[in-house]
CSV table of C-alpha atoms in Angstrom, one decimal:
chain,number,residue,atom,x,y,z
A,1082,UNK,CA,-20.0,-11.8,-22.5
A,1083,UNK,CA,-19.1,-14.4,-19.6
A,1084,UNK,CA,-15.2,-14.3,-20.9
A,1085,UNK,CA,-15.2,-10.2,-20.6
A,1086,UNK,CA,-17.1,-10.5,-17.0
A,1087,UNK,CA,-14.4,-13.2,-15.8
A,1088,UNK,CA,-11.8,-10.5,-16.9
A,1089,UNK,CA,-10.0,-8.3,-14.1
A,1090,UNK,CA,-11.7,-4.8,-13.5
A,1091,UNK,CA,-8.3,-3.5,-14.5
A,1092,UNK,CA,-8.2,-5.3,-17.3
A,1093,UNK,CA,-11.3,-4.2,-18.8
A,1094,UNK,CA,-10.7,-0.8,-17.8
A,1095,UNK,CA,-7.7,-0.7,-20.2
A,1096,UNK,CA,-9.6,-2.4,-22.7
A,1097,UNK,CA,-12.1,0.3,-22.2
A,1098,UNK,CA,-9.2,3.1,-22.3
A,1099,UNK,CA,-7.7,1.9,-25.5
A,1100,UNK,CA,-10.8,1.5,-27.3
A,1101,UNK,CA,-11.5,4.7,-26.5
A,1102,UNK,CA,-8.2,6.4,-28.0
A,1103,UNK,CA,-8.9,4.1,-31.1
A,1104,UNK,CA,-12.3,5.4,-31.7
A,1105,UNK,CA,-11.2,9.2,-31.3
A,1106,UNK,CA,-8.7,9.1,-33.6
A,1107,UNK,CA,-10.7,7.4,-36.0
A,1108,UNK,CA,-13.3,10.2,-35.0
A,1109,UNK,CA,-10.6,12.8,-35.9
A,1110,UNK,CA,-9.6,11.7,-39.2
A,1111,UNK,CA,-13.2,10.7,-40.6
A,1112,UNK,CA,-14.1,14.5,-39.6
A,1113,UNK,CA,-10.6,15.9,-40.6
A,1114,UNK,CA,-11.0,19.5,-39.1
A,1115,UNK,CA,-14.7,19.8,-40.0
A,1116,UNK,CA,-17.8,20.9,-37.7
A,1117,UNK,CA,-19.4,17.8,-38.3
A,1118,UNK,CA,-19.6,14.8,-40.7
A,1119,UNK,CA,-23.0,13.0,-41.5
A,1120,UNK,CA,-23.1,9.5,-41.6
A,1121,UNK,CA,-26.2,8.6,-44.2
A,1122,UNK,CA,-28.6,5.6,-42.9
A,1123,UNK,CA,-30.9,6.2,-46.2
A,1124,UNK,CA,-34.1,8.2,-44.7
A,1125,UNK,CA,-31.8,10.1,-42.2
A,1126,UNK,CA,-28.2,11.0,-41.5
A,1127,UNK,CA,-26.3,10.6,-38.2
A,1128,UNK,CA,-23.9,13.5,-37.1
A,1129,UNK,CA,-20.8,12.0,-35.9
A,1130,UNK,CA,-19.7,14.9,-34.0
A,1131,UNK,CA,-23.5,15.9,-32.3
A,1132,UNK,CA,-24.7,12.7,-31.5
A,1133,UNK,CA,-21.7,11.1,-30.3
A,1134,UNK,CA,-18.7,12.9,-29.2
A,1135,UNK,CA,-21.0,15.8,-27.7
A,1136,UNK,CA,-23.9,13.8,-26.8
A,1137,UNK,CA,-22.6,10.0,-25.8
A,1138,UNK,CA,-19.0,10.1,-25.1
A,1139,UNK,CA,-19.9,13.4,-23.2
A,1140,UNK,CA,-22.8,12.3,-20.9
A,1141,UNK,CA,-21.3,8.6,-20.7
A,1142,UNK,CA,-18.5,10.9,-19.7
A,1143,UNK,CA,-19.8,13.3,-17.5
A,1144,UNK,CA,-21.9,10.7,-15.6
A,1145,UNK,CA,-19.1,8.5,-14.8
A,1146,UNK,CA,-17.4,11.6,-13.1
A,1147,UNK,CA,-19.7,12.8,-11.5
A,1148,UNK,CA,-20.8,9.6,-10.2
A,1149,UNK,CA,-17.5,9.2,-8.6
A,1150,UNK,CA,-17.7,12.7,-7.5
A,1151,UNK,CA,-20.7,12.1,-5.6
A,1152,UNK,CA,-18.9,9.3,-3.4
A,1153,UNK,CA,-15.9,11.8,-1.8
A,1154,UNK,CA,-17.7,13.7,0.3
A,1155,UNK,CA,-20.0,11.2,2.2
A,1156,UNK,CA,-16.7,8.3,1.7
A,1157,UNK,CA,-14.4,11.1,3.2
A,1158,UNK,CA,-16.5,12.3,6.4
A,1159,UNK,CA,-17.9,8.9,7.0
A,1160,UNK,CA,-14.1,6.8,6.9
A,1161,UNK,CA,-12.0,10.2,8.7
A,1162,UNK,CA,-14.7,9.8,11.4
A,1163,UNK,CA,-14.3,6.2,12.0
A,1164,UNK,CA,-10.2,6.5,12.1
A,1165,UNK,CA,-10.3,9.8,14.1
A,1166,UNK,CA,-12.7,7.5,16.7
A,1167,UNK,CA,-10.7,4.5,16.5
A,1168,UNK,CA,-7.4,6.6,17.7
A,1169,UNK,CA,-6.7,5.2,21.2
A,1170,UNK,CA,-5.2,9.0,22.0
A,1171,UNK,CA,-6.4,11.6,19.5
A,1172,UNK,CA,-2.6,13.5,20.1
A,1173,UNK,CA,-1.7,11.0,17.7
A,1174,UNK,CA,-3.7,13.3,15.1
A,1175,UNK,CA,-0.7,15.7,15.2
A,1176,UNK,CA,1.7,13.6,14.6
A,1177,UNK,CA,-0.1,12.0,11.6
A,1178,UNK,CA,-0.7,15.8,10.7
A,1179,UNK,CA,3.1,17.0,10.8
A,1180,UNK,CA,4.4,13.6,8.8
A,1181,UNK,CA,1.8,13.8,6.4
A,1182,UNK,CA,2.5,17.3,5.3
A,1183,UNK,CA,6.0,17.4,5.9
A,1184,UNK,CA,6.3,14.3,3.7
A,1185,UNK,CA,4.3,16.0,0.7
A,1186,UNK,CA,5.9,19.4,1.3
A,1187,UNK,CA,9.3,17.5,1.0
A,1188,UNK,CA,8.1,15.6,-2.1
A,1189,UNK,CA,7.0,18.7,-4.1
A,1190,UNK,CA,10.1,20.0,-3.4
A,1191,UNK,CA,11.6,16.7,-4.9
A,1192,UNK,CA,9.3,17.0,-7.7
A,1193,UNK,CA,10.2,20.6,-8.6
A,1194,UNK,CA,13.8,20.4,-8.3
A,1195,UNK,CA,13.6,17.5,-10.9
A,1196,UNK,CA,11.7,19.0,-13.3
A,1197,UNK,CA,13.5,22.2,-13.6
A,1198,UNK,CA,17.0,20.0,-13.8
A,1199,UNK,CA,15.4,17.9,-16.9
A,1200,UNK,CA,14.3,20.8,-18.5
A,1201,UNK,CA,17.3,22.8,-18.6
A,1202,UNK,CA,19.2,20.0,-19.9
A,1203,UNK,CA,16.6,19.8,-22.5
A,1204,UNK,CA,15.8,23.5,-23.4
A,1205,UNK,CA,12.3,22.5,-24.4
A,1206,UNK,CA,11.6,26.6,-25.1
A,1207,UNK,CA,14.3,26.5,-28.6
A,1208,UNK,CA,13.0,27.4,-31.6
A,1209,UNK,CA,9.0,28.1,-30.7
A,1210,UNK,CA,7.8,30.6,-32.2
A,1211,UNK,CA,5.7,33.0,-29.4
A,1212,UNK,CA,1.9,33.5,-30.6
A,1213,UNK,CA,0.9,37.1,-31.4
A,1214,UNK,CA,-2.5,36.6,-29.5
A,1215,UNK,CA,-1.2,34.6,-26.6
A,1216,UNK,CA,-2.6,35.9,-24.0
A,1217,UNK,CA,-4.0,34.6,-20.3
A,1218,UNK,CA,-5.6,36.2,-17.5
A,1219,UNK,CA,-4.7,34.7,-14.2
A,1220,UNK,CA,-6.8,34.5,-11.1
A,1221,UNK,CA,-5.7,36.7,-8.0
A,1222,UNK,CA,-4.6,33.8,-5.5
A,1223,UNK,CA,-5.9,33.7,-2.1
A,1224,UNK,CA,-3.4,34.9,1.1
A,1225,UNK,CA,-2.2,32.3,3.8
A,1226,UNK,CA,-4.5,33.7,5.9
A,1227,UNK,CA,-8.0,33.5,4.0
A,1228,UNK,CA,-7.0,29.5,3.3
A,1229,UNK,CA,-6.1,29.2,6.8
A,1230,UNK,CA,-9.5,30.8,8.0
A,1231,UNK,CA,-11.4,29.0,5.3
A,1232,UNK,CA,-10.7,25.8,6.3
A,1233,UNK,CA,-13.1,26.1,9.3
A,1234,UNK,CA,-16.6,25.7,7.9
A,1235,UNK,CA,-19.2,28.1,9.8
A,1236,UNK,CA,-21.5,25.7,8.3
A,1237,UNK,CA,-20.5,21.9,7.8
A,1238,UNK,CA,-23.3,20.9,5.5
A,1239,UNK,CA,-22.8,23.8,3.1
A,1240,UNK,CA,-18.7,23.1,3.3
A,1241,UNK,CA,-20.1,19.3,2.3
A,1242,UNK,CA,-22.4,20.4,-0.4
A,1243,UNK,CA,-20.0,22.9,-2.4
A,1244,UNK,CA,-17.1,19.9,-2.1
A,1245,UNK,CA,-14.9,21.7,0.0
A,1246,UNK,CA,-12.5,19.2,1.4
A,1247,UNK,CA,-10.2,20.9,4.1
A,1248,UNK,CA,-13.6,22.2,5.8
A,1249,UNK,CA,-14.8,18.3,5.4
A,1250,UNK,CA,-11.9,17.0,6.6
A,1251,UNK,CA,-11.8,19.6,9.7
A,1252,UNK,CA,-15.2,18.8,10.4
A,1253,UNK,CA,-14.8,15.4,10.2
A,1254,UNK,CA,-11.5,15.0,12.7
A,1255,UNK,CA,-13.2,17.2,15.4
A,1256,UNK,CA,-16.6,15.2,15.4
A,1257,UNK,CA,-14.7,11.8,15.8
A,1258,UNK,CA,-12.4,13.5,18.2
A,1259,UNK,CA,-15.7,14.3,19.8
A,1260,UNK,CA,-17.2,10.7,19.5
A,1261,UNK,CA,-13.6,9.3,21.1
A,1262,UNK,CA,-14.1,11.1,24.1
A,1263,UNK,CA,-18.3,10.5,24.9
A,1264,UNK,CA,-17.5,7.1,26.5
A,1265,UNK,CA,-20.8,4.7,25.5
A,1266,UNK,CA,-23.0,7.3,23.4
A,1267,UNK,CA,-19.6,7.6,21.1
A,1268,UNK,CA,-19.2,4.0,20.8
A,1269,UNK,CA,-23.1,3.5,19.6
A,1270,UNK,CA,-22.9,6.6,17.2
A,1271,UNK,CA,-19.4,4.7,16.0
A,1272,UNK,CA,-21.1,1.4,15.7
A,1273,UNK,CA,-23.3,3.3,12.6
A,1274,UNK,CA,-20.4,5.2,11.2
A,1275,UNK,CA,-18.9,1.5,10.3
A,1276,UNK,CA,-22.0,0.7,9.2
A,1277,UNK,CA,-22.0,3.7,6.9
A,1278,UNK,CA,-18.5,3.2,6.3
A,1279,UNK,CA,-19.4,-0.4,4.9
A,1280,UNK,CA,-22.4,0.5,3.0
A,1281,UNK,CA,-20.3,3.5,0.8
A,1282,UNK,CA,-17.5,1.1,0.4
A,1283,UNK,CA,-19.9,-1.3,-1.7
A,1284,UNK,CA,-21.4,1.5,-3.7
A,1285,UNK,CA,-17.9,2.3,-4.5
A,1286,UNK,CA,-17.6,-1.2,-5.9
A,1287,UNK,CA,-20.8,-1.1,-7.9
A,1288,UNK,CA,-19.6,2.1,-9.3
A,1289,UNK,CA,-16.8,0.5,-10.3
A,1290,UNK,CA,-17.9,-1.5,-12.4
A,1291,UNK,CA,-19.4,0.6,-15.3
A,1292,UNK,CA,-16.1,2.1,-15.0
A,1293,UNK,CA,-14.7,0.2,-18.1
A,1294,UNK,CA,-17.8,2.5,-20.1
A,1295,UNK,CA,-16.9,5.6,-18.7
A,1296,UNK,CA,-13.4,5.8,-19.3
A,1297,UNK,CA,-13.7,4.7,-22.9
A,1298,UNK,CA,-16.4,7.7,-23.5
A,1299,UNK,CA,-13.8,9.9,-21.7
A,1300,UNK,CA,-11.0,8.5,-23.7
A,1301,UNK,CA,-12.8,8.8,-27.0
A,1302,UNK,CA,-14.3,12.6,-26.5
A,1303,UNK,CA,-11.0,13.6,-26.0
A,1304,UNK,CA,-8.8,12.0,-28.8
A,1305,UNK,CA,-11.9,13.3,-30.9
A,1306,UNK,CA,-11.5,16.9,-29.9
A,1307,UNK,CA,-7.4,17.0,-28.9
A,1308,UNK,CA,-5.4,19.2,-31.2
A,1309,UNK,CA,-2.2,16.7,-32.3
A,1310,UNK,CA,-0.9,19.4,-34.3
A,1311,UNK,CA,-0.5,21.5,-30.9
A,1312,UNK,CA,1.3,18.6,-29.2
A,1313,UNK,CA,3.8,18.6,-32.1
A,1314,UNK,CA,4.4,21.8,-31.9
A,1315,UNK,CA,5.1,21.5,-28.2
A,1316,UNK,CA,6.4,18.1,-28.5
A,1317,UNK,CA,9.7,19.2,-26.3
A,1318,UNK,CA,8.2,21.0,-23.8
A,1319,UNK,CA,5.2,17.8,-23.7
A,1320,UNK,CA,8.3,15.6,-23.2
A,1321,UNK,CA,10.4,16.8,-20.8
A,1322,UNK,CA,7.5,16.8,-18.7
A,1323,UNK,CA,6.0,13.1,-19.1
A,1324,UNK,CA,9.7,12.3,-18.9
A,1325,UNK,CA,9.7,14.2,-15.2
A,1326,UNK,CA,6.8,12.8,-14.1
A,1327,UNK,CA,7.6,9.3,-14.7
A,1328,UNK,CA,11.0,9.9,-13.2
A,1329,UNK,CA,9.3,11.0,-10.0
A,1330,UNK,CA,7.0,8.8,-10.2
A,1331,UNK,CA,8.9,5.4,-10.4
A,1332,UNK,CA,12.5,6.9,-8.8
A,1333,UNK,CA,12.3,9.3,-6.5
A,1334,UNK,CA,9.1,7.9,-4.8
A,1335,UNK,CA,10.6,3.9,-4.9
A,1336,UNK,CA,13.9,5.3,-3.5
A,1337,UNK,CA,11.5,7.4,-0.5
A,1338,UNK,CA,9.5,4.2,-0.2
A,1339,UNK,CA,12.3,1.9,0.2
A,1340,UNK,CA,14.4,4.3,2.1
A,1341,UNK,CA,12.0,5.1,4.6
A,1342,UNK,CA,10.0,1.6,5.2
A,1343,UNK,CA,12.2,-1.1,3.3
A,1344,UNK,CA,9.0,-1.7,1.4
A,1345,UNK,CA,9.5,-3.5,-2.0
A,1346,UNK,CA,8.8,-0.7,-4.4
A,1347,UNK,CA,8.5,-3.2,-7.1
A,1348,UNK,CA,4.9,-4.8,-5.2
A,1349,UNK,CA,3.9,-0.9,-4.4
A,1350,UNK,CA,3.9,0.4,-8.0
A,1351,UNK,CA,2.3,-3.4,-9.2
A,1352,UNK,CA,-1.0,-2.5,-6.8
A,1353,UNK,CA,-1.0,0.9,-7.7
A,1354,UNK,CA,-2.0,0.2,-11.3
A,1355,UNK,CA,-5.4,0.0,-10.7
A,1356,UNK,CA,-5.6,3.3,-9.0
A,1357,UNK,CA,-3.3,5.2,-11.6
A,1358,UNK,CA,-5.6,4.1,-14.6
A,1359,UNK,CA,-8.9,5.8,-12.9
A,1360,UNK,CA,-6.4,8.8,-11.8
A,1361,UNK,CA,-5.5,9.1,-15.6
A,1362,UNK,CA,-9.1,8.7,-16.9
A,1363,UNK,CA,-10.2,11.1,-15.0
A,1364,UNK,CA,-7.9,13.8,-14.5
A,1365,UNK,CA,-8.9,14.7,-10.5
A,1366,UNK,CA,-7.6,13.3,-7.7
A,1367,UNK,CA,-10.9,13.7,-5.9
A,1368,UNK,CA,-13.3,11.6,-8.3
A,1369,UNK,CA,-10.2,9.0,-7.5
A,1370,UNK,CA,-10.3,9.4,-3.9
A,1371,UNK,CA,-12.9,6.4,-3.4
A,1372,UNK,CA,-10.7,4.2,-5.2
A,1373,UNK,CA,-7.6,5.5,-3.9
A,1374,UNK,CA,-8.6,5.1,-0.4
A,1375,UNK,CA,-9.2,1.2,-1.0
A,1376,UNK,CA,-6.0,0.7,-2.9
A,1377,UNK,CA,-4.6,2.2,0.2
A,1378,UNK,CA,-5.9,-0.1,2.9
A,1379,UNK,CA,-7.0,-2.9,0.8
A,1380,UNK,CA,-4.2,-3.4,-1.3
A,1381,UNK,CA,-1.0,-1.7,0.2
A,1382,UNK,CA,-2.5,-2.7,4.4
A,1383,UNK,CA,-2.4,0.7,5.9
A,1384,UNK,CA,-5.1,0.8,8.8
A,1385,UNK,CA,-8.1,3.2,8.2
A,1386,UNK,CA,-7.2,5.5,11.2
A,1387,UNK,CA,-3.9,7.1,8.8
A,1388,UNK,CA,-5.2,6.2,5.0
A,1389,UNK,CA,-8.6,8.2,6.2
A,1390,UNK,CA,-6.4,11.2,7.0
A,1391,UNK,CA,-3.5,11.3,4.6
A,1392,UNK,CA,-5.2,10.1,1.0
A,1393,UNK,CA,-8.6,13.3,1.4
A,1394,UNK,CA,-4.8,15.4,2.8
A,1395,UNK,CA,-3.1,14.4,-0.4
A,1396,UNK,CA,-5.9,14.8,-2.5
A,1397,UNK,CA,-6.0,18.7,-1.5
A,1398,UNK,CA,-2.5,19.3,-1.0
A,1399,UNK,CA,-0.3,17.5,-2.4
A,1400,UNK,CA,0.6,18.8,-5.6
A,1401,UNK,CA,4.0,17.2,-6.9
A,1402,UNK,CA,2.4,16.9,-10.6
A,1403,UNK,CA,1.4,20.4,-10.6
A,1404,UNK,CA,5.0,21.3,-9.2
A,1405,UNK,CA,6.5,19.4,-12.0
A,1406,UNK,CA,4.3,21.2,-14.9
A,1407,UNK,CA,5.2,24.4,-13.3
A,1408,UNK,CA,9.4,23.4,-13.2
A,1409,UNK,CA,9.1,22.9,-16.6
A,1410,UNK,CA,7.2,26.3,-17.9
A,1411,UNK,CA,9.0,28.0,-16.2
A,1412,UNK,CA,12.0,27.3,-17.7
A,1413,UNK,CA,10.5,26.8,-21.2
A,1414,UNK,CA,8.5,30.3,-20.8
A,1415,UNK,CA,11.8,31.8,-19.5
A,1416,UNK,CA,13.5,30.3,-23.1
A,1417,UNK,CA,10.8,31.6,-24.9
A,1418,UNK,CA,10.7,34.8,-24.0
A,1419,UNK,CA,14.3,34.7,-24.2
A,1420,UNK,CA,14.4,35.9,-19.8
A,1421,UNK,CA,18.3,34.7,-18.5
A,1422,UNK,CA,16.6,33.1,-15.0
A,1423,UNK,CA,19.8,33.1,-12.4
A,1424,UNK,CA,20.0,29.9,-9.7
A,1425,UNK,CA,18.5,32.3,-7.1
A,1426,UNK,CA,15.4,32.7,-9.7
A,1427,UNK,CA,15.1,28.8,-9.5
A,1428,UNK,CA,15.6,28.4,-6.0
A,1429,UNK,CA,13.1,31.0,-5.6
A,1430,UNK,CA,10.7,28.7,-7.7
A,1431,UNK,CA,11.1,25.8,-5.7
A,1432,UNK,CA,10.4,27.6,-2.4
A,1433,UNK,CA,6.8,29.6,-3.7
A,1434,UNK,CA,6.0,26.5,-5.7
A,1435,UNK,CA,6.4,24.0,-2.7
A,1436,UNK,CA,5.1,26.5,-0.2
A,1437,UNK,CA,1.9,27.4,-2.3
A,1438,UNK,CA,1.3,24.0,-2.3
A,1439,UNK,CA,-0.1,23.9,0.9
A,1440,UNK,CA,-0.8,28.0,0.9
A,1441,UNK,CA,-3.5,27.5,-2.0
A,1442,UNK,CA,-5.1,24.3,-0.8
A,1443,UNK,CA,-8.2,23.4,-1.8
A,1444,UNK,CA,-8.2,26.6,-4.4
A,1445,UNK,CA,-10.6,25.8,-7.7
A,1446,UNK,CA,-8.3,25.8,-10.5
A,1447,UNK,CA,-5.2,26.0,-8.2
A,1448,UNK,CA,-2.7,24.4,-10.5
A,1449,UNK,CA,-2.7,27.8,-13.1
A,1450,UNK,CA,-2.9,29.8,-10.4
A,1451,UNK,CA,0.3,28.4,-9.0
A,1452,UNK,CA,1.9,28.7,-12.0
A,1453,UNK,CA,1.0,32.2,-12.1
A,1454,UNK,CA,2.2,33.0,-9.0
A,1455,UNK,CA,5.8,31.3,-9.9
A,1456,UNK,CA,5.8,33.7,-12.9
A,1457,UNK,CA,5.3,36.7,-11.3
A,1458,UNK,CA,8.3,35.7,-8.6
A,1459,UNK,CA,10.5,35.6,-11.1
A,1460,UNK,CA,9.4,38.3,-13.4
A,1461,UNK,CA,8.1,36.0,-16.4
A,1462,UNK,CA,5.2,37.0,-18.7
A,1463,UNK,CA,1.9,35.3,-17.6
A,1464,UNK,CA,0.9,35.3,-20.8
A,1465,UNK,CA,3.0,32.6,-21.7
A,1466,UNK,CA,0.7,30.8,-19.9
A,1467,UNK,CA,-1.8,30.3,-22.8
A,1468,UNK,CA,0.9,28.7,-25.3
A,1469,UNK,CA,0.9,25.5,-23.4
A,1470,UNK,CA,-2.6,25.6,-22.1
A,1471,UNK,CA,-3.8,23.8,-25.3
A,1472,UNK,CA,-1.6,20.5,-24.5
A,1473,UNK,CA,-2.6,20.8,-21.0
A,1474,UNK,CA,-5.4,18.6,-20.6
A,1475,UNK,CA,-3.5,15.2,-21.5
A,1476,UNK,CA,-0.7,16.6,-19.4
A,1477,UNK,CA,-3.1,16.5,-16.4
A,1478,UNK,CA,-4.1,13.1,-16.7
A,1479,UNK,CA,-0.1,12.1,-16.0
A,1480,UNK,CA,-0.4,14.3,-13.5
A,1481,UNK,CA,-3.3,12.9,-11.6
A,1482,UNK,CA,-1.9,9.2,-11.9
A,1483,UNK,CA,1.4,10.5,-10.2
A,1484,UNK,CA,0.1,12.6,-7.4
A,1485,UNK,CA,-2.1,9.2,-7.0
A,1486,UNK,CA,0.7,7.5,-6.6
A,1487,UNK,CA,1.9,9.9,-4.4
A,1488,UNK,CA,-0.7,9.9,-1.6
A,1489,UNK,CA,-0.4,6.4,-1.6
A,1490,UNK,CA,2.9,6.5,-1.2
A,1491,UNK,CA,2.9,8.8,1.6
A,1492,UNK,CA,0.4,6.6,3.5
A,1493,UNK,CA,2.6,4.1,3.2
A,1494,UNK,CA,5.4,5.8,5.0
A,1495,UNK,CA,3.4,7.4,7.7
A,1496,UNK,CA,1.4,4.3,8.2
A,1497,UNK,CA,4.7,2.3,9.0
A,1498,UNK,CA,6.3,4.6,11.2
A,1499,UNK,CA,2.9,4.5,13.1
A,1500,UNK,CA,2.8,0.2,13.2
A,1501,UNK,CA,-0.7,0.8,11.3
A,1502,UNK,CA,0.9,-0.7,8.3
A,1503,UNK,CA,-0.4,-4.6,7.7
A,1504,UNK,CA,2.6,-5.6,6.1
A,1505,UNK,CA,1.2,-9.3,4.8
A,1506,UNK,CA,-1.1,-7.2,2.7
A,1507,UNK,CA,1.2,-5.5,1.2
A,1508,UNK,CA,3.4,-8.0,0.4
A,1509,UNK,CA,0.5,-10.4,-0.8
A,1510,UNK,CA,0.6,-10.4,-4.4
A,1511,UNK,CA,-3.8,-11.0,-4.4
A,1512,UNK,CA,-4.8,-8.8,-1.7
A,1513,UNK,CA,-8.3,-7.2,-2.8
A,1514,UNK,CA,-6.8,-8.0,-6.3
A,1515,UNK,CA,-10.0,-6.5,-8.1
A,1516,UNK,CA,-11.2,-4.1,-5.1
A,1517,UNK,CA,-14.6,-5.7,-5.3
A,1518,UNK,CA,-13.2,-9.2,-3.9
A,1519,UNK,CA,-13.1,-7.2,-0.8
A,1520,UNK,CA,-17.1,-6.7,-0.5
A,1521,UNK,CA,-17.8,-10.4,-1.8
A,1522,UNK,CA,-15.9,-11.7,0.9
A,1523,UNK,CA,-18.1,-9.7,3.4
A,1524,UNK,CA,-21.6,-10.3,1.9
């Protein structure tokens, strides 16, 4: 027990992760397409299936998630206010505004662009055969105008309690505006904002540490329950986009990292590990957000007065792994359908797919209803929509870890350009190595 506590977080989070794909496979094969199995133990029998894939693996599960979940709000308001405070002039909010989004609109783009190139060198939509019951409805998505409205909150604590992170993050800039500019009664309401601030931060690390648990009850659910025979099927179209995300992913952001900071992209990815396997375990950018925030300004050194602002900003808008899923189907739905798309159709997919990045922002299930919207633009079926839905969910975890990656990447840029980017702590090799060093040092 004292070897696996003296193991790195990461470490046993991988451990955890693996384990967890062991035992659902396992899972699958002992119950081999069957409701249940029943294990005997002589006066009763224990269902493999009930008790644990749908009752431990899911609340071990489920409670890990939603544990994180209940840190992004309170972690978000709490550390935007103490950077928004902190600002010496709070005009510097629009410049960290117009980098931040013009660097993600600019990546998506990127992201896009890439995955539509891979996949018509690929044709990943050959030889499937179209589903006579495929079928999808798709949501009605929301004009620029309503998201633009909506991300004023007529009521803060209801925009906190439904988990609505533009009006949080709204909220939050204009009250530490407000604190930056009330002289002494700002700088005492400040004083308990870091106290906050310090307080989440070690409940983040606490939580961190059962993390090993969740993640191998996620992991082993879902390799209990995933449909192999559906990722075969799909295996081209699966793998022209794992290929696109990990192009993006460890090309195209290095080369914007190195291009734009002369930052070693080699010691970036490294401390991004840790981040990337919660990102993947999870599958949301916003139960990552605690820990993304810390790999940010504990690991990489950029100040709290950017990370605060552009990682809860990334997490809503920046969608490059969505964008990359969508380049992909839409090609491979085109090819399926057998639709000729002309370069005019693709550019025309790039533009709504980048632009209704930021346009949908902070839209529940905004990554179909994207894709929806690229369809219609180009006159494709939506219902070929629900022939890759099924390998979707394993596609998403990639795509968390890379728009992870991503936001922290972005921070990185915008935190340099701003001199709020401690550049011995990115290049130090142990900085917060395990996250949790951090709080020991300061108990």
């Amino acid at each position: 027990m004292s070897k696996i506590r003296s193991m790195s977080l990461t470490t046993r989070i991988m451990i955890g992760m693996f384990l967890g794909v062991a035992v659902g496979f396992i899972f699958q094969a002992i119950l081999a397409g069957e409701d249940d199995y029943l294990i005997p133990l002589g006066l009763f029998s224990l269902p493999i299936k009930s008790f644990f894939v749908d009752g431990l693996f899911h609340i071990g599960g489920q409670i890990f998630i939603a544990s994180l979940k209940m840190l992004v709000v309170p972690l978000v308001f709490v550390s935007l206010v103490c950077g928004t405070c902190s600002l010496s002039d709070p005009k510097k909010l629009g410049r960290l505004g117009g980098k931040s989004i013009g660097l993600y609109l600019i990546t998506t783009a990127i992201a896009i662009t890439v995955a539509i190139t891979l996949a018509l060198l690929v044709n990943p939509g050959e030889g499937i055969n179209l589903p006579s019951d495929a079928t999808y409805s798709a949501k009605e998505a929301p004009t620029l105008a309503q998201v633009i409205i909506g991300m004023f909150p007529t009521n803060p604590i209801d925009a906190m309690a439904s988990g609505n992170m533009l009006q949080v993050i709204v909220f939050a800039l204009l009250f530490g505006i407000a604190m930056a500019l009330s002289g002494s009664a700002g700088k005492r309401v400040a004083v308990v904002f870091e106290d906050l601030n310090t307080v989440i931060l070690k409940l983040v690390t606490l939580l961190m540490n059962v993390a090993p648990y969740g993640v191998f009850c996620l992991m082993a659910k879902l390799f209990t329950t995933i449909e192999l025979n559906l990722i075969v099927s799909l295996a081209k179209y699966f793998g022209v986009v794992v290929a696109a995300l990990f192009i993006h992913a460890l090309v195209n952001y290095t080369l914007l990292l190195k291009f734009l900071t002369g930052l070693n992209p080699i010691i970036f990815l490294k401390k991004m590990k840790h981040a990337c396997l919660f990102a993947f375990s999870t599958s949301s950018s916003s139960a990552t957000m605690p820990i993304t925030l810390e790999t940010a300004t504990k690991k990489l050194g950029a100040k709290n007065s950017v990370a605060s602002f552009t990682i809860p900003l990334g997490a809503t808008i920046n969608m490059d792994g969505t964008a990359i899923m969508q380049g992909v189907a839409t090609v491979f739905i085109a090819q399926v359908f057998s639709v000729d798309l002309t370069i005019s159709d693709y550019l025309m997919v790039i533009l709504t797919a980048t632009l209704a990045s930021v346009g949908t922002a902070g839209v529940p299930g905004v990554g179909l209803i994207m894709l929806a919207m690229v369809l219609n633009q180009v006159g494709l079926p939506v219902e070929g929509i629900a022939i890759i839905i099924g390998v979707d969910r394993l596609l998403d975890m990639t795509r968390t870890a890379v728009n992870v990656t991503g936001d922290c990447m972005v921070t990185c840029v915008v935190a340099k350009s701003e001199g709020q980017l401690d550049e011995d702590v990115f290049n130090d090799p142990d900085a917060a190595k395990d996250l949790e060093d951090y709080h020991k040092s300061t108990d």
